[in-house]
Short mmCIF file of C-alpha atoms and ligand atoms in Angstrom, two decimals:
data_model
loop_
_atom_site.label_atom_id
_atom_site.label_comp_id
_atom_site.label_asym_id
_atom_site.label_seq_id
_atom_site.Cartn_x
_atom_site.Cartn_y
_atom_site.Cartn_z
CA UNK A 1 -34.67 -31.55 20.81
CA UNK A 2 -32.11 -29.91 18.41
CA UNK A 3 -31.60 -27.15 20.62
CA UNK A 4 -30.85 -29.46 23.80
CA UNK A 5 -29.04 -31.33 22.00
CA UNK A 6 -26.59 -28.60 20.98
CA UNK A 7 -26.49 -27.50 24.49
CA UNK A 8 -26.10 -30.95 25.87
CA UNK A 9 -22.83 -30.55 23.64
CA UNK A 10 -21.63 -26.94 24.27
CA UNK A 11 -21.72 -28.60 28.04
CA UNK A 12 -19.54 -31.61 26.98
CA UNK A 13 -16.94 -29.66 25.82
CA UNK A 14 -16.89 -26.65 28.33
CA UNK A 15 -15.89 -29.37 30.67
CA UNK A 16 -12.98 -30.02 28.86
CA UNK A 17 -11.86 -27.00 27.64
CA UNK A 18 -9.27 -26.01 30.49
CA UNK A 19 -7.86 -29.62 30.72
CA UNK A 20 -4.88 -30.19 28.09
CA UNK A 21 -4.27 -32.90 25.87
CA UNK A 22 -2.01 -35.12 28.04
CA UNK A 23 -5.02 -35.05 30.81
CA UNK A 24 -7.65 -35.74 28.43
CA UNK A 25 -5.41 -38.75 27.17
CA UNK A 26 -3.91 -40.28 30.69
CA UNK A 27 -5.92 -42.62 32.76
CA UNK A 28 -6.02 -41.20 36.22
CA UNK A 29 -7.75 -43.59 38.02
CA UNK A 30 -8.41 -47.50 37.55
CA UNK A 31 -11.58 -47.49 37.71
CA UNK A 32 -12.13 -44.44 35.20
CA UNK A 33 -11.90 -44.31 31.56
CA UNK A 34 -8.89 -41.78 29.79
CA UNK A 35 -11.74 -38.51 29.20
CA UNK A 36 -10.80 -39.21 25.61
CA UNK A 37 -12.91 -42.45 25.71
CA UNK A 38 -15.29 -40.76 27.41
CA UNK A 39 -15.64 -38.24 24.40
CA UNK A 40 -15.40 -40.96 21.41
CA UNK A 41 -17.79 -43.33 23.55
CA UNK A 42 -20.80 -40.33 22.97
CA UNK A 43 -19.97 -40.11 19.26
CA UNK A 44 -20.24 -43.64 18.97
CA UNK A 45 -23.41 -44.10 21.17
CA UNK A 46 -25.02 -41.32 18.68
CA UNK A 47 -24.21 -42.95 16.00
CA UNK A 48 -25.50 -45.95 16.64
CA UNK A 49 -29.15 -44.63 17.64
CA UNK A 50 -29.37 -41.73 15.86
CA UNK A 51 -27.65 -42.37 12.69
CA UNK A 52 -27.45 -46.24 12.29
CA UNK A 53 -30.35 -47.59 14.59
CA UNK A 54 -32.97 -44.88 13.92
CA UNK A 55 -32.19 -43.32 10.55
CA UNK A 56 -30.99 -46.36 9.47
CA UNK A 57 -27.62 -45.46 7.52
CA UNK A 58 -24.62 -47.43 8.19
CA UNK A 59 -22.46 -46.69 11.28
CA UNK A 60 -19.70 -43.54 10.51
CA UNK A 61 -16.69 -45.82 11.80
CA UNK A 62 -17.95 -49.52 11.99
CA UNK A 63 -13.84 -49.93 12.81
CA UNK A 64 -14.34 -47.71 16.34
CA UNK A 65 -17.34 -49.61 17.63
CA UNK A 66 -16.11 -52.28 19.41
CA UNK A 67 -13.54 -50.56 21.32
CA UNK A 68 -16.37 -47.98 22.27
CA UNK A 69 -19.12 -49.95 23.27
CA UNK A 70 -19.28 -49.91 27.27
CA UNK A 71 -20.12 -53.85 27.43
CA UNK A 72 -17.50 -55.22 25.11
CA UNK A 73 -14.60 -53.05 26.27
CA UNK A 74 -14.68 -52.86 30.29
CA UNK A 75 -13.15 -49.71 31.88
CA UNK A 76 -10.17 -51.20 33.49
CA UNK A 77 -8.49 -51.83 29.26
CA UNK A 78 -9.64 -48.82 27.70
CA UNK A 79 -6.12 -47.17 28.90
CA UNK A 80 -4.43 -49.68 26.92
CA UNK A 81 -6.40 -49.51 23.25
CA UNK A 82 -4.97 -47.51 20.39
CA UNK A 83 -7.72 -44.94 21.15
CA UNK A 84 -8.52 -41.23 19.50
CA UNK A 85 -6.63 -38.41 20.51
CA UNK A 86 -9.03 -35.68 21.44
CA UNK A 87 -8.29 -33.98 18.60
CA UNK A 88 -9.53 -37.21 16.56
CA UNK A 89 -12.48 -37.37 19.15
CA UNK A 90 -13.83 -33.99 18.97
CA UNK A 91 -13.90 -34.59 14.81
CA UNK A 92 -16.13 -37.75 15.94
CA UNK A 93 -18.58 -36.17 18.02
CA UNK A 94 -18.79 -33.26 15.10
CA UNK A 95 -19.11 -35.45 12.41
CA UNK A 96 -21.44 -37.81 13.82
CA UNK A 97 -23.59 -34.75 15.23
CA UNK A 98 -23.79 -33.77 11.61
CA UNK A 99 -25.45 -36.58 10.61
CA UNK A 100 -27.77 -37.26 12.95
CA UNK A 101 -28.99 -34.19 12.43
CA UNK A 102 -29.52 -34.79 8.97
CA UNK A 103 -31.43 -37.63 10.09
CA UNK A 104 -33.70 -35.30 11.85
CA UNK A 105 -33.92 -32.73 9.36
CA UNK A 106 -34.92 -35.88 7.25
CA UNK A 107 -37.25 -37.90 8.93
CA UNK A 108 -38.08 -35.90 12.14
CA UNK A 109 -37.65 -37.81 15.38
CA UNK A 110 -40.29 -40.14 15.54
CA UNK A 111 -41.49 -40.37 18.82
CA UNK A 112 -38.57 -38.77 20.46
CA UNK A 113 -37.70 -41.60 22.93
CA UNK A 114 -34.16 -42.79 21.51
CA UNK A 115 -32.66 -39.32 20.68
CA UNK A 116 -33.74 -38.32 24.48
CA UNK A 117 -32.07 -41.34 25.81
CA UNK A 118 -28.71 -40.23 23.79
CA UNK A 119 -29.51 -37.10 25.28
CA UNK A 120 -29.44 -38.28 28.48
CA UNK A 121 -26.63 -40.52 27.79
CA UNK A 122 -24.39 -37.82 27.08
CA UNK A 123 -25.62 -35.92 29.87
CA UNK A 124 -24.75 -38.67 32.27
CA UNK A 125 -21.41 -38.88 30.33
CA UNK A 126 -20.83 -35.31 31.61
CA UNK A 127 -21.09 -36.56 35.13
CA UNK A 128 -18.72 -39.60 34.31
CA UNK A 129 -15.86 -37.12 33.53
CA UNK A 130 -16.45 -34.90 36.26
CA UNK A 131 -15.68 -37.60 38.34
CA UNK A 132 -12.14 -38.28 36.33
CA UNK A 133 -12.01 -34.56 36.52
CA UNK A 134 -12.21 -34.53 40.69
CA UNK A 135 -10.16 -37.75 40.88
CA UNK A 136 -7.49 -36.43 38.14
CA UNK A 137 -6.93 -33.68 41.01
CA UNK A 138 -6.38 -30.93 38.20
CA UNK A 139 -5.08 -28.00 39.85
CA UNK A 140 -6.90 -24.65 38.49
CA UNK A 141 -8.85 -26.77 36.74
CA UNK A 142 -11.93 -24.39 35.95
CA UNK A 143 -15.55 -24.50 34.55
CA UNK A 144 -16.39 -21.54 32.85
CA UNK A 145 -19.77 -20.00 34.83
CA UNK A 146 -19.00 -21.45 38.13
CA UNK A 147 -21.87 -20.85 40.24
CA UNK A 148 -20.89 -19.40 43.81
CA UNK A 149 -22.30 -21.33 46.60
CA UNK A 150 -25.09 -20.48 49.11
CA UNK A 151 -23.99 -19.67 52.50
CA UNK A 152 -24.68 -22.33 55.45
CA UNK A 153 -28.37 -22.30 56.67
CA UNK A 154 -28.89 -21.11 60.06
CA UNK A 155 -29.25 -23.20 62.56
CA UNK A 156 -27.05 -25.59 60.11
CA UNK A 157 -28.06 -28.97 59.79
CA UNK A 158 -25.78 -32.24 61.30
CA UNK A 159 -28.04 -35.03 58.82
CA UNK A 160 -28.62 -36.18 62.72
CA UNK A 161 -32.10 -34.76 62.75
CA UNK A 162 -34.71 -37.01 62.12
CA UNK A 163 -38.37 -36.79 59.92
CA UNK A 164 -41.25 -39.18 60.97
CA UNK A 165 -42.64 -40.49 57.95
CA UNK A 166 -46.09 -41.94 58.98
CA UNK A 167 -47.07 -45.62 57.57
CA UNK A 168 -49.40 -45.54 54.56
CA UNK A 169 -49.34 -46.39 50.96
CA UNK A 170 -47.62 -44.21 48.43
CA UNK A 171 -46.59 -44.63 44.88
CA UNK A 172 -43.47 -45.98 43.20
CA UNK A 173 -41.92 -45.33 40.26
CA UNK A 174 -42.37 -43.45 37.27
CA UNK A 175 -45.70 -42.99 35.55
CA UNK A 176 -46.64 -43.44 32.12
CA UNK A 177 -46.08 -39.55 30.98
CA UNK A 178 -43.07 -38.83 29.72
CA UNK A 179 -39.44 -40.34 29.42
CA UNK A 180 -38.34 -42.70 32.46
CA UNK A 181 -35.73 -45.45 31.75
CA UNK A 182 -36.94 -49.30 31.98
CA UNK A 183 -36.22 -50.25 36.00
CA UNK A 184 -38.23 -47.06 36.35
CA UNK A 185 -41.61 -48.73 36.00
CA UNK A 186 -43.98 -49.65 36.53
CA UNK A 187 -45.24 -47.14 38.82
CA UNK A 188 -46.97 -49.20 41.37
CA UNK A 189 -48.05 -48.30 45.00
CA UNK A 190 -46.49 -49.89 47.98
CA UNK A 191 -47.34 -49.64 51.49
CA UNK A 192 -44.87 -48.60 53.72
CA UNK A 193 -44.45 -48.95 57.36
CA UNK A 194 -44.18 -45.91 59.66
CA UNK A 195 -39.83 -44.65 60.22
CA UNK A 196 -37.51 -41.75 60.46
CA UNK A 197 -35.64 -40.73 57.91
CA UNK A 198 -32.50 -37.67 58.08
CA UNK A 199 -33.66 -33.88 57.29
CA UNK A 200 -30.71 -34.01 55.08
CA UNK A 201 -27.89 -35.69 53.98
CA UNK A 202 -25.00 -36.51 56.74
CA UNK A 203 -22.21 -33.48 57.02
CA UNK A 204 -18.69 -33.64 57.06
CA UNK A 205 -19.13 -32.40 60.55
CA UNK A 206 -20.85 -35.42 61.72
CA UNK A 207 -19.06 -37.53 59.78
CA UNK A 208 -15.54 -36.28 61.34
CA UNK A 209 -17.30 -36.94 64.57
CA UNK A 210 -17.56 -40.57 63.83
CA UNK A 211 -13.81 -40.53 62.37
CA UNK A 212 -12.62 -39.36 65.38
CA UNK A 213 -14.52 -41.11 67.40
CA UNK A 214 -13.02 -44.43 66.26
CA UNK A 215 -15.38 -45.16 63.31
CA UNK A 216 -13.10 -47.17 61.31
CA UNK A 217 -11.65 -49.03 64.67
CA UNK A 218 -14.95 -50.24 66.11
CA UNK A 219 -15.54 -53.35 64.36
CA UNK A 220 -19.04 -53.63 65.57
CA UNK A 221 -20.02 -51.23 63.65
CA UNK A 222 -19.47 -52.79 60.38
CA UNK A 223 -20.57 -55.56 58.46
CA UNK A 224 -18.18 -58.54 57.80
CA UNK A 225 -18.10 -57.38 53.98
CA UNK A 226 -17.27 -53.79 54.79
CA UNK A 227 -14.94 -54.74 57.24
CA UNK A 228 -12.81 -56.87 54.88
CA UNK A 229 -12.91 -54.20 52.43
CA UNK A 230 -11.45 -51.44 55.02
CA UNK A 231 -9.09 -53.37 56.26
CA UNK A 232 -7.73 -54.70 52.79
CA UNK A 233 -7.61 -51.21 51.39
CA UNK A 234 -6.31 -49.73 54.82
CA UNK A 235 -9.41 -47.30 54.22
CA UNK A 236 -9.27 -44.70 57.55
CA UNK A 237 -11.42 -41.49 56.15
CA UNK A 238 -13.38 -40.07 53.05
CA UNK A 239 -12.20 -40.78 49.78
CA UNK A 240 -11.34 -37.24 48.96
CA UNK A 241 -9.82 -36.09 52.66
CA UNK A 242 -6.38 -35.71 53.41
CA UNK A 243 -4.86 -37.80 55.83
CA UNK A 244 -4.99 -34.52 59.03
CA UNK A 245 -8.84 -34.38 58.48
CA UNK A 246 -8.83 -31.23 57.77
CA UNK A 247 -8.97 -30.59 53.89
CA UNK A 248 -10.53 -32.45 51.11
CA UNK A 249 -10.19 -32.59 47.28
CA UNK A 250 -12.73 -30.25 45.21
CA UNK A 251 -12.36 -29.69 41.48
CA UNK A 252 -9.61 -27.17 41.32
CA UNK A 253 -7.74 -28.11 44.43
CA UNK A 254 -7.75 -28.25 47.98
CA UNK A 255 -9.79 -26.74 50.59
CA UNK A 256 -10.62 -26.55 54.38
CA UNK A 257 -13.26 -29.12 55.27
CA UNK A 258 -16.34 -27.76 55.29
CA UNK A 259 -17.92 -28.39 58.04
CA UNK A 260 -21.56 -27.77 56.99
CA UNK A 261 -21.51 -29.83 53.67
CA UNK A 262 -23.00 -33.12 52.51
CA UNK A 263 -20.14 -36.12 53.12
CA UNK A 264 -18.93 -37.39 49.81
CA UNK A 265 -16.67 -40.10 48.37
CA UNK A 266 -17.71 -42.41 50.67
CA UNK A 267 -19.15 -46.09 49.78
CA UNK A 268 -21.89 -47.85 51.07
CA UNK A 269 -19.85 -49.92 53.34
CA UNK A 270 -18.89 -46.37 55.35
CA UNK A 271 -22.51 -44.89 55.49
CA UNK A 272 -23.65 -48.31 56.83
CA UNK A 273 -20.93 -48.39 59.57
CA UNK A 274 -21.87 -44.81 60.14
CA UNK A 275 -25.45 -45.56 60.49
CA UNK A 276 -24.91 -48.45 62.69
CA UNK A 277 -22.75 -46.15 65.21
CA UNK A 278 -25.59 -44.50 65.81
CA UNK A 279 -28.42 -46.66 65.97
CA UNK A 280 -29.71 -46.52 62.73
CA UNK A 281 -29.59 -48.10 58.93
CA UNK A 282 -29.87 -46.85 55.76
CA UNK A 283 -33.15 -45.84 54.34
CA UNK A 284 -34.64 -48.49 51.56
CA UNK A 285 -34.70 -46.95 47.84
CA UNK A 286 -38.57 -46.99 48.69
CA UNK A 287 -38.38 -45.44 51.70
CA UNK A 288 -36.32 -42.53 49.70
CA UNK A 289 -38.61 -42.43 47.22
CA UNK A 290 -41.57 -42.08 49.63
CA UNK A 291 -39.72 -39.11 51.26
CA UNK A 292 -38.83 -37.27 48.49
CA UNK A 293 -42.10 -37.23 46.66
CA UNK A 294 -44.99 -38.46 48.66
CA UNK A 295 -47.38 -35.71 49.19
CA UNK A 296 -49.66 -37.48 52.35
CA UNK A 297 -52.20 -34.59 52.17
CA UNK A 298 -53.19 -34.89 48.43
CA UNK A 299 -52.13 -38.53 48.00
CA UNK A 300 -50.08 -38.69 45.06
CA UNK A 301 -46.53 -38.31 44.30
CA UNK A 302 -44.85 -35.07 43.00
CA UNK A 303 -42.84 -35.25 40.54
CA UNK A 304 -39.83 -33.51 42.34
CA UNK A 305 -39.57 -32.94 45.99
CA UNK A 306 -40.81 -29.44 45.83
CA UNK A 307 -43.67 -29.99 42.98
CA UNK A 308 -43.95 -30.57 39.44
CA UNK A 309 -41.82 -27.80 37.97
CA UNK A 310 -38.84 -28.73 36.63
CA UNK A 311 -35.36 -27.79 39.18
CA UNK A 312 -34.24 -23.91 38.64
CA UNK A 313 -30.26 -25.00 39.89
CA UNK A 314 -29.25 -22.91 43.09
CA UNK A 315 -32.98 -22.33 44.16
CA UNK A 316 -34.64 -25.86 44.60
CA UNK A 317 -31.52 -28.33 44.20
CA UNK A 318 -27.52 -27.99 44.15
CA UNK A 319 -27.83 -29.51 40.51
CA UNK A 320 -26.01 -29.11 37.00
CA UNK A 321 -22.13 -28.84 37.79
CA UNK A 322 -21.68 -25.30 37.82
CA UNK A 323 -21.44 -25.32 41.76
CA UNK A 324 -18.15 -27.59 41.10
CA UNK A 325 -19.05 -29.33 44.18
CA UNK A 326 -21.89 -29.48 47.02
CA UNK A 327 -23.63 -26.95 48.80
CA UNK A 328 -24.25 -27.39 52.56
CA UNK A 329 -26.87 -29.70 53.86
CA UNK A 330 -29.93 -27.73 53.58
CA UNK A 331 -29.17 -24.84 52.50
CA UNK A 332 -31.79 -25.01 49.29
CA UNK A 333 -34.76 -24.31 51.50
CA UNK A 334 -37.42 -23.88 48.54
CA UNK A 335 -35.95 -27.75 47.81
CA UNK A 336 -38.30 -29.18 50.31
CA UNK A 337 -40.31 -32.52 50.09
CA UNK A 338 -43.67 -32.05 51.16
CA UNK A 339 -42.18 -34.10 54.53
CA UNK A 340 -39.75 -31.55 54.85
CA UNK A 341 -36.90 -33.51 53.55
CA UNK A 342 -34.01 -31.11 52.28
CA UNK A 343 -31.52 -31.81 49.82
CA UNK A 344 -32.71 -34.68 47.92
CA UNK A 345 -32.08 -33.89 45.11
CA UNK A 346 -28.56 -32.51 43.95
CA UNK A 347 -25.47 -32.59 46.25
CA UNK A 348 -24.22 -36.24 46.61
CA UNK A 349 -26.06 -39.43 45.54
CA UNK A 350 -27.60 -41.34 48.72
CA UNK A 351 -26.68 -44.47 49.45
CA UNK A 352 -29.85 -46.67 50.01
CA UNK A 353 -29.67 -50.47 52.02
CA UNK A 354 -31.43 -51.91 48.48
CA UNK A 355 -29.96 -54.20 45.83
CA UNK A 356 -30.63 -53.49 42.16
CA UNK A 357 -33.55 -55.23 40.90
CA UNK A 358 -36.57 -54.69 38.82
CA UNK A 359 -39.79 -53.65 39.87
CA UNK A 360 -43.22 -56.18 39.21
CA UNK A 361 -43.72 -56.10 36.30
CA UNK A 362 -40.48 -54.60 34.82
CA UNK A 363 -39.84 -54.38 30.79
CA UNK A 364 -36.35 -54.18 29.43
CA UNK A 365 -36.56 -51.47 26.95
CA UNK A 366 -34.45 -50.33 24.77
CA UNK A 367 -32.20 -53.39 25.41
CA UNK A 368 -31.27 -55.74 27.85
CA UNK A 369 -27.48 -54.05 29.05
CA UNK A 370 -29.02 -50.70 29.99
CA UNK A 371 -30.45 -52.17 33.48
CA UNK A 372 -31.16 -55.64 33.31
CA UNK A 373 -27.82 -57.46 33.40
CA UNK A 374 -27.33 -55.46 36.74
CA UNK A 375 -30.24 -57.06 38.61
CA UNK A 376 -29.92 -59.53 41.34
CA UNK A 377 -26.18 -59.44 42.01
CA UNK A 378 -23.87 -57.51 44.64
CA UNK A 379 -25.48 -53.64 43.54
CA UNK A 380 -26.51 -51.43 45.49
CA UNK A 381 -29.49 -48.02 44.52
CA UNK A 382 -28.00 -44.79 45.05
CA UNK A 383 -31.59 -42.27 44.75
CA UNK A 384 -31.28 -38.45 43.80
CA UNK A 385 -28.13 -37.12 41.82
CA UNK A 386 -25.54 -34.97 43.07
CA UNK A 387 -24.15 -31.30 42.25
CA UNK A 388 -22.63 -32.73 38.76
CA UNK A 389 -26.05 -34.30 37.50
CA UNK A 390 -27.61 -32.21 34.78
CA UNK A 391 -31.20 -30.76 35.60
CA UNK A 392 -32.91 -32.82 32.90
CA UNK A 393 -31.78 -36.04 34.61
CA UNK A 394 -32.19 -35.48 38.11
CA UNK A 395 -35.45 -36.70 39.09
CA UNK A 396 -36.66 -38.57 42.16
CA UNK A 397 -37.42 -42.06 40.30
CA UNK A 398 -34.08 -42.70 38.91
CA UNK A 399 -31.99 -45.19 39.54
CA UNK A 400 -28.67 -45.46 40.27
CA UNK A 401 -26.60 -48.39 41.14
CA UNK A 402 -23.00 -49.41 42.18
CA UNK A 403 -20.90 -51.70 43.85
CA UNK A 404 -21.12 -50.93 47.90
CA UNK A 405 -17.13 -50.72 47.62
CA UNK A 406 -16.87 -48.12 45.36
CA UNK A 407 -16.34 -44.07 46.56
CA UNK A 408 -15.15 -42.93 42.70
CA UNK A 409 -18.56 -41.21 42.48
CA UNK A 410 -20.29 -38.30 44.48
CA UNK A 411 -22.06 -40.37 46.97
CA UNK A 412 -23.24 -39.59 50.34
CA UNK A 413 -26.03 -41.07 52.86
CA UNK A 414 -28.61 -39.98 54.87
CA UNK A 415 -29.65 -41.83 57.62
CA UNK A 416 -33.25 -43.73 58.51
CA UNK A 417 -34.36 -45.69 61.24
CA UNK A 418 -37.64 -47.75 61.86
CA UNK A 419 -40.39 -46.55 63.72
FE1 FE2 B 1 -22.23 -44.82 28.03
#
């Protein structure tokens, strides 16, 4: 745990390291925090579990935690608050480090579950700022190890091509071994009825296809809601394409569209529009689920598409943000699901036609604001990480949620369609 949690650091500020002070300190998009927050927010999320919560010491700067706490300090202020500079914020993170590690050194880590949730939480952090990072539009911003990209599979895929997933029962959820968050489980088994669901992810190919074909003019092909949205925003393409079609925004710059790789920056309003054009929906969180892990033959789930072992990034999944963006749409063959599914993990988060809600049964744990407060309202599940989500968090039970009008985060769709 001490050694991931140093790395889980190292990783925090590699991310930063080319960006300078200005551009750690400006906001660069509404609905992202100034990267400096981001920093100060995992010092004070530490120090609360680690130091104050679990070894029990008071908090290192009871003056900071207000205007770090997520809940009592909403994104769309945190450009206005007297915060740390980064200089003040790396200090933070170093001196809290310091003492939870004392903590650790002192009382061990009990049974490990709270200092491998602020593991996680820092890991998910990472992602966070990548986003800022992409939206920021940073040119030469680098990551130091970039990871160079696979080359398109051949035949490429469209996200077009259609699985049959039989009906039957499968599981859901994560089981009792191990760390899963609270809307995680109970695992439980569900019986699904027989559909189609895409090979991969949908392409930028495919998606330009629809573009040009009049996508965002046809207004049967959207709901009222996404409609409204489109028209108020004057939305017309991707979130990260330039207005000719023919580039979009990567970290470091600019670059020719690729035709072969996963759409991204688009919100669920788009892929539903997209998958009405062509006679088809969006796959339910449980019919993700059931593709990505179901293995029919020995009837249990795996614990990743492929198996149980744990993702090796750039053979089984486009994972851990050294690929500074996605891969195309299949092109991790040894990925597979035991369907045949390809890409589910890694890439872009999917877009699934579910809300946010609990599972029978469900137990908030460690507290209320991590999942619970998001139930039953206007969010919708996005299933399987994307190219910035860190190996240790990227696994086919978790959760994601957002509003359907958002495209700040590295979503993308694949398609499903009833049997
Ligand atoms: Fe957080």
């Amino acid at each position: 745990m001490v050694e991931a949690l140093h790395e889980a650091r190292r990783r925090t500020f590699a991310l930063v390291a080319s960006v300078s002070e200005d551009d750690l300190e400006r906001v660069h998009s509404p609905l992202m925090s100034p990267l400096v927050w981001d920093l100060a927010h995992i010092a004070a999320y530490e120090d609360l579990w680690l130091v104050h919560r679990f070894g029990e010491r008071p908090l290192l700067r009871e003056d900071l935690a207000a205007m770090y706490d997520a809940f009592e300090t909403p994104r769309a202020v945190r450009g206005d608050l007297p915060l740390l500079n980064s200089a003040q914020a790396r200090d933070y993170l170093d001196e809290v480090r310091e003492r939870a590690l004392e903590v650790i050194e002192e009382r061990g880590i009990g049974d490990g579950v709270l200092h491998e949730m602020v593991l996680r939480h820092e890991h998910q952090h990472d992602e966070t700022m990548l986003q800022t990072l992409l939206l920021a539009r940073l040119d030469g911003y680098e990551l130091a190890g970039r990871r160079t990209m696979p080359p398109s599979p051949n035949p490429t895929h469209t996200g077009l091509e259609l699985i049959d997933i039989p009906a039957g029962e499968c599981t859901i959820g994560a089981d009792g071994d191990g760390f899963a968050y609270d809307n995680e489980r109970p695992r439980h088994r569900n019986d699904v009825r027989g559909y189609l669901i895409g090979r991969t992810a949908v392409t930028n190919a495919s998606y330009l296809t629809f573009v040009e074909g009049g996508g965002y003019q046809r207004r049967e092909w959207w709901s009222d809601e996404g409609w409204a949205w489109k028209e108020e925003y004057d939305i017309s393409r991707p979130g990260g394409w330039t207005a000719d079609l023919t580039a979009e925004w990567r970290l470091g710059g600019l670059e020719p569209l690729h035709p072969d790789r996963p759409v991204v920056h688009v919100s669920w309003f788009e892929a539903d529009a997209f998958a009405r054009a062509h006679g088809a929906r969006l796959p339910t969180e449980i019919e993700w689920e059931k593709a990505a892990t179901w293995d029919q033959d020995r009837e249990m789930a795996r614990r990743y598409p492929w198996g149980n072992r744990r993702p090796a990034p750039g053979q089984h999944a486009n994972l851990d943000q050294r690929g500074c963006g996605t891969a195309p749409a299949g092109a991790y063959p040894d990925g597979a699901s035991a369907y045949g599914c390809l890409g589910m993990i890694g890439d872009t988060w999917e877009w699934t036609s579910s809300g946010f809600d609990g599972y029978a049964g469900f137990v908030a744990h460690p507290y209320r604001e991590y999942s619970e407060v998001f139930f039953g309202g206007d969010y919708r599940v996005l299933r399987g990480g994307s190219w910035a989500t860190r190996t240790r968090v990227a696994t086919s039970t978790f959760r994601n949620w957002d509003y359907p009008q958002r495209r700040q985060i590295f979503s993308g769709f694949r398609i499903a369609r009833s049997a």
